């Protein structure tokens, strides 16, 4: 029996991670890596502030927490925000075949590029994800610009 994947159910795991990041004073972006049957392999959130590690984006955290596999073709990366170029590179490097995105209204990362290279993209336009990032960008613009690698405007 084939299990039907509900993107909203998968996104709820990533959104929980984003909320954890927010509660810890970090950037509220969450991610989770699932297999193609919907089994959770790893989850994580942006920990750049908490760990003092500029490479600890949400997708990186979920990927690391999923552990080593012989390949990642049978996995789905779920993220609350369109993946930046760094995280888009991770998806391409390891051959992750599908990405489910909560929202791209506040930041349009590399998901178009991923799609051009054969990655299946599902953009949910989730209002809760958009509200979370809109509030964060409004309240912490300096941290937001640092996170995306753009100097804050003076």
PDB file of N, CA, C and O in Angstrom, residues 44-72:
ATOM      1  N   UNK A  44      15.177  19.975  12.460  1.00  0.00           N
ATOM      2  CA  UNK A  44      16.054  20.968  13.063  1.00  0.00           C
ATOM      3  C   UNK A  44      15.590  22.373  12.745  1.00  0.00           C
ATOM      4  O   UNK A  44      14.653  22.577  11.978  1.00  0.00           O
ATOM      5  N   UNK A  45      16.266  23.329  13.346  1.00  0.00           N
ATOM      6  CA  UNK A  45      15.944  24.730  13.085  1.00  0.00           C
ATOM      7  C   UNK A  45      17.228  25.536  12.987  1.00  0.00           C
ATOM      8  O   UNK A  45      18.299  25.072  13.360  1.00  0.00           O
ATOM      9  N   UNK A  46      17.086  26.717  12.456  1.00  0.00           N
ATOM     10  CA  UNK A  46      18.227  27.615  12.318  1.00  0.00           C
ATOM     11  C   UNK A  46      18.821  27.849  13.702  1.00  0.00           C
ATOM     12  O   UNK A  46      18.115  28.229  14.629  1.00  0.00           O
ATOM     13  N   UNK A  47      20.132  27.580  13.833  1.00  0.00           N
ATOM     14  CA  UNK A  47      20.815  27.705  15.125  1.00  0.00           C
ATOM     15  C   UNK A  47      22.049  28.609  15.020  1.00  0.00           C
ATOM     16  O   UNK A  47      22.976  28.480  15.794  1.00  0.00           O
ATOM     17  N   UNK A  48      22.030  29.501  14.048  1.00  0.00           N
ATOM     18  CA  UNK A  48      23.177  30.382  13.854  1.00  0.00           C
ATOM     19  C   UNK A  48      23.483  31.204  15.107  1.00  0.00           C
ATOM     20  O   UNK A  48      24.633  31.328  15.511  1.00  0.00           O
ATOM     21  N   UNK A  49      22.446  31.759  15.710  1.00  0.00           N
ATOM     22  CA  UNK A  49      22.618  32.586  16.903  1.00  0.00           C
ATOM     23  C   UNK A  49      22.983  31.712  18.098  1.00  0.00           C
ATOM     24  O   UNK A  49      23.963  31.974  18.808  1.00  0.00           O
ATOM     25  N   UNK A  50      22.220  30.659  18.313  1.00  0.00           N
ATOM     26  CA  UNK A  50      22.391  29.812  19.484  1.00  0.00           C
ATOM     27  C   UNK A  50      23.768  29.144  19.510  1.00  0.00           C
ATOM     28  O   UNK A  50      24.381  29.015  20.572  1.00  0.00           O
ATOM     29  N   UNK A  51      24.251  28.694  18.356  1.00  0.00           N
ATOM     30  CA  UNK A  51      25.527  27.973  18.290  1.00  0.00           C
ATOM     31  C   UNK A  51      26.698  28.857  17.883  1.00  0.00           C
ATOM     32  O   UNK A  51      27.844  28.401  17.911  1.00  0.00           O
ATOM     33  N   UNK A  52      26.412  30.088  17.476  1.00  0.00           N
ATOM     34  CA  UNK A  52      27.484  30.945  16.960  1.00  0.00           C
ATOM     35  C   UNK A  52      28.105  30.359  15.691  1.00  0.00           C
ATOM     36  O   UNK A  52      29.278  30.563  15.412  1.00  0.00           O
ATOM     37  N   UNK A  53      27.304  29.632  14.934  1.00  0.00           N
ATOM     38  CA  UNK A  53      27.783  28.914  13.749  1.00  0.00           C
ATOM     39  C   UNK A  53      27.012  29.417  12.531  1.00  0.00           C
ATOM     40  O   UNK A  53      25.828  29.105  12.374  1.00  0.00           O
ATOM     41  N   UNK A  54      27.657  30.179  11.650  1.00  0.00           N
ATOM     42  CA  UNK A  54      26.947  30.746  10.513  1.00  0.00           C
ATOM     43  C   UNK A  54      26.431  29.708   9.521  1.00  0.00           C
ATOM     44  O   UNK A  54      25.584  30.019   8.693  1.00  0.00           O
ATOM     45  N   UNK A  55      26.909  28.477   9.610  1.00  0.00           N
ATOM     46  CA  UNK A  55      26.456  27.449   8.667  1.00  0.00           C
ATOM     47  C   UNK A  55      25.276  26.632   9.179  1.00  0.00           C
ATOM     48  O   UNK A  55      24.764  25.781   8.455  1.00  0.00           O
ATOM     49  N   UNK A  56      24.812  26.892  10.393  1.00  0.00           N
ATOM     50  CA  UNK A  56      23.758  26.055  10.963  1.00  0.00           C
ATOM     51  C   UNK A  56      22.373  26.587  10.603  1.00  0.00           C
ATOM     52  O   UNK A  56      21.604  27.051  11.445  1.00  0.00           O
ATOM     53  N   UNK A  57      22.052  26.475   9.324  1.00  0.00           N
ATOM     54  CA  UNK A  57      20.719  26.817   8.850  1.00  0.00           C
ATOM     55  C   UNK A  57      19.768  25.671   9.183  1.00  0.00           C
ATOM     56  O   UNK A  57      20.203  24.559   9.515  1.00  0.00           O
ATOM     57  N   UNK A  58      18.483  25.913   9.079  1.00  0.00           N
ATOM     58  CA  UNK A  58      17.486  24.901   9.442  1.00  0.00           C
ATOM     59  C   UNK A  58      17.641  23.628   8.619  1.00  0.00           C
ATOM     60  O   UNK A  58      17.608  22.518   9.160  1.00  0.00           O
ATOM     61  N   UNK A  59      17.817  23.779   7.313  1.00  0.00           N
ATOM     62  CA  UNK A  59      17.942  22.609   6.444  1.00  0.00           C
ATOM     63  C   UNK A  59      19.209  21.823   6.778  1.00  0.00           C
ATOM     64  O   UNK A  59      19.199  20.593   6.782  1.00  0.00           O
ATOM     65  N   UNK A  60      20.271  22.531   7.090  1.00  0.00           N
ATOM     66  CA  UNK A  60      21.525  21.883   7.481  1.00  0.00           C
ATOM     67  C   UNK A  60      21.333  21.096   8.769  1.00  0.00           C
ATOM     68  O   UNK A  60      21.791  19.957   8.905  1.00  0.00           O
ATOM     69  N   UNK A  61      20.639  21.692   9.719  1.00  0.00           N
ATOM     70  CA  UNK A  61      20.386  21.041  10.997  1.00  0.00           C
ATOM     71  C   UNK A  61      19.550  19.771  10.812  1.00  0.00           C
ATOM     72  O   UNK A  61      19.879  18.712  11.352  1.00  0.00           O
ATOM     73  N   UNK A  62      18.482  19.861  10.027  1.00  0.00           N
ATOM     74  CA  UNK A  62      17.642  18.687   9.778  1.00  0.00           C
ATOM     75  C   UNK A  62      18.429  17.601   9.054  1.00  0.00           C
ATOM     76  O   UNK A  62      18.332  16.418   9.389  1.00  0.00           O
ATOM     77  N   UNK A  63      19.226  18.006   8.080  1.00  0.00           N
ATOM     78  CA  UNK A  63      20.037  17.069   7.307  1.00  0.00           C
ATOM     79  C   UNK A  63      21.034  16.347   8.211  1.00  0.00           C
ATOM     80  O   UNK A  63      21.162  15.124   8.173  1.00  0.00           O
ATOM     81  N   UNK A  64      21.724  17.097   9.047  1.00  0.00           N
ATOM     82  CA  UNK A  64      22.691  16.490   9.970  1.00  0.00           C
ATOM     83  C   UNK A  64      22.002  15.549  10.958  1.00  0.00           C
ATOM     84  O   UNK A  64      22.507  14.469  11.272  1.00  0.00           O
ATOM     85  N   UNK A  65      20.840  15.960  11.452  1.00  0.00           N
ATOM     86  CA  UNK A  65      20.112  15.134  12.417  1.00  0.00           C
ATOM     87  C   UNK A  65      19.534  13.861  11.796  1.00  0.00           C
ATOM     88  O   UNK A  65      19.240  12.909  12.513  1.00  0.00           O
ATOM     89  N   UNK A  66      19.386  13.857  10.492  1.00  0.00           N
ATOM     90  CA  UNK A  66      18.888  12.656   9.802  1.00  0.00           C
ATOM     91  C   UNK A  66      19.944  11.560   9.746  1.00  0.00           C
ATOM     92  O   UNK A  66      19.610  10.384   9.636  1.00  0.00           O
ATOM     93  N   UNK A  67      21.189  11.945   9.839  1.00  0.00           N
ATOM     94  CA  UNK A  67      22.253  10.943   9.818  1.00  0.00           C
ATOM     95  C   UNK A  67      22.650  10.527   8.417  1.00  0.00           C
ATOM     96  O   UNK A  67      22.033  10.893   7.427  1.00  0.00           O
ATOM     97  N   UNK A  68      23.666   9.735   8.377  1.00  0.00           N
ATOM     98  CA  UNK A  68      24.251   9.279   7.123  1.00  0.00           C
ATOM     99  C   UNK A  68      23.353   8.247   6.443  1.00  0.00           C
ATOM    100  O   UNK A  68      22.800   7.369   7.090  1.00  0.00           O
ATOM    101  N   UNK A  69      23.253   8.374   5.129  1.00  0.00           N
ATOM    102  CA  UNK A  69      22.506   7.438   4.287  1.00  0.00           C
ATOM    103  C   UNK A  69      23.345   7.177   3.037  1.00  0.00           C
ATOM    104  O   UNK A  69      24.150   8.015   2.657  1.00  0.00           O
ATOM    105  N   UNK A  70      23.128   6.056   2.374  1.00  0.00           N
ATOM    106  CA  UNK A  70      23.890   5.792   1.155  1.00  0.00           C
ATOM    107  C   UNK A  70      23.534   6.764   0.028  1.00  0.00           C
ATOM    108  O   UNK A  70      24.352   7.035  -0.845  1.00  0.00           O
ATOM    109  N   UNK A  71      22.314   7.305   0.050  1.00  0.00           N
ATOM    110  CA  UNK A  71      21.883   8.334  -0.902  1.00  0.00           C
ATOM    111  C   UNK A  71      20.652   9.024  -0.326  1.00  0.00           C
ATOM    112  O   UNK A  71      20.063   8.556   0.650  1.00  0.00           O
ATOM    113  N   UNK A  72      20.276  10.137  -0.958  1.00  0.00           N
ATOM    114  CA  UNK A  72      19.157  10.944  -0.465  1.00  0.00           C
ATOM    115  C   UNK A  72      18.080  11.138  -1.535  1.00  0.00           C
ATOM    116  O   UNK A  72      17.190  11.961  -1.369  1.00  0.00           O
TER     117      UNK A  72
END
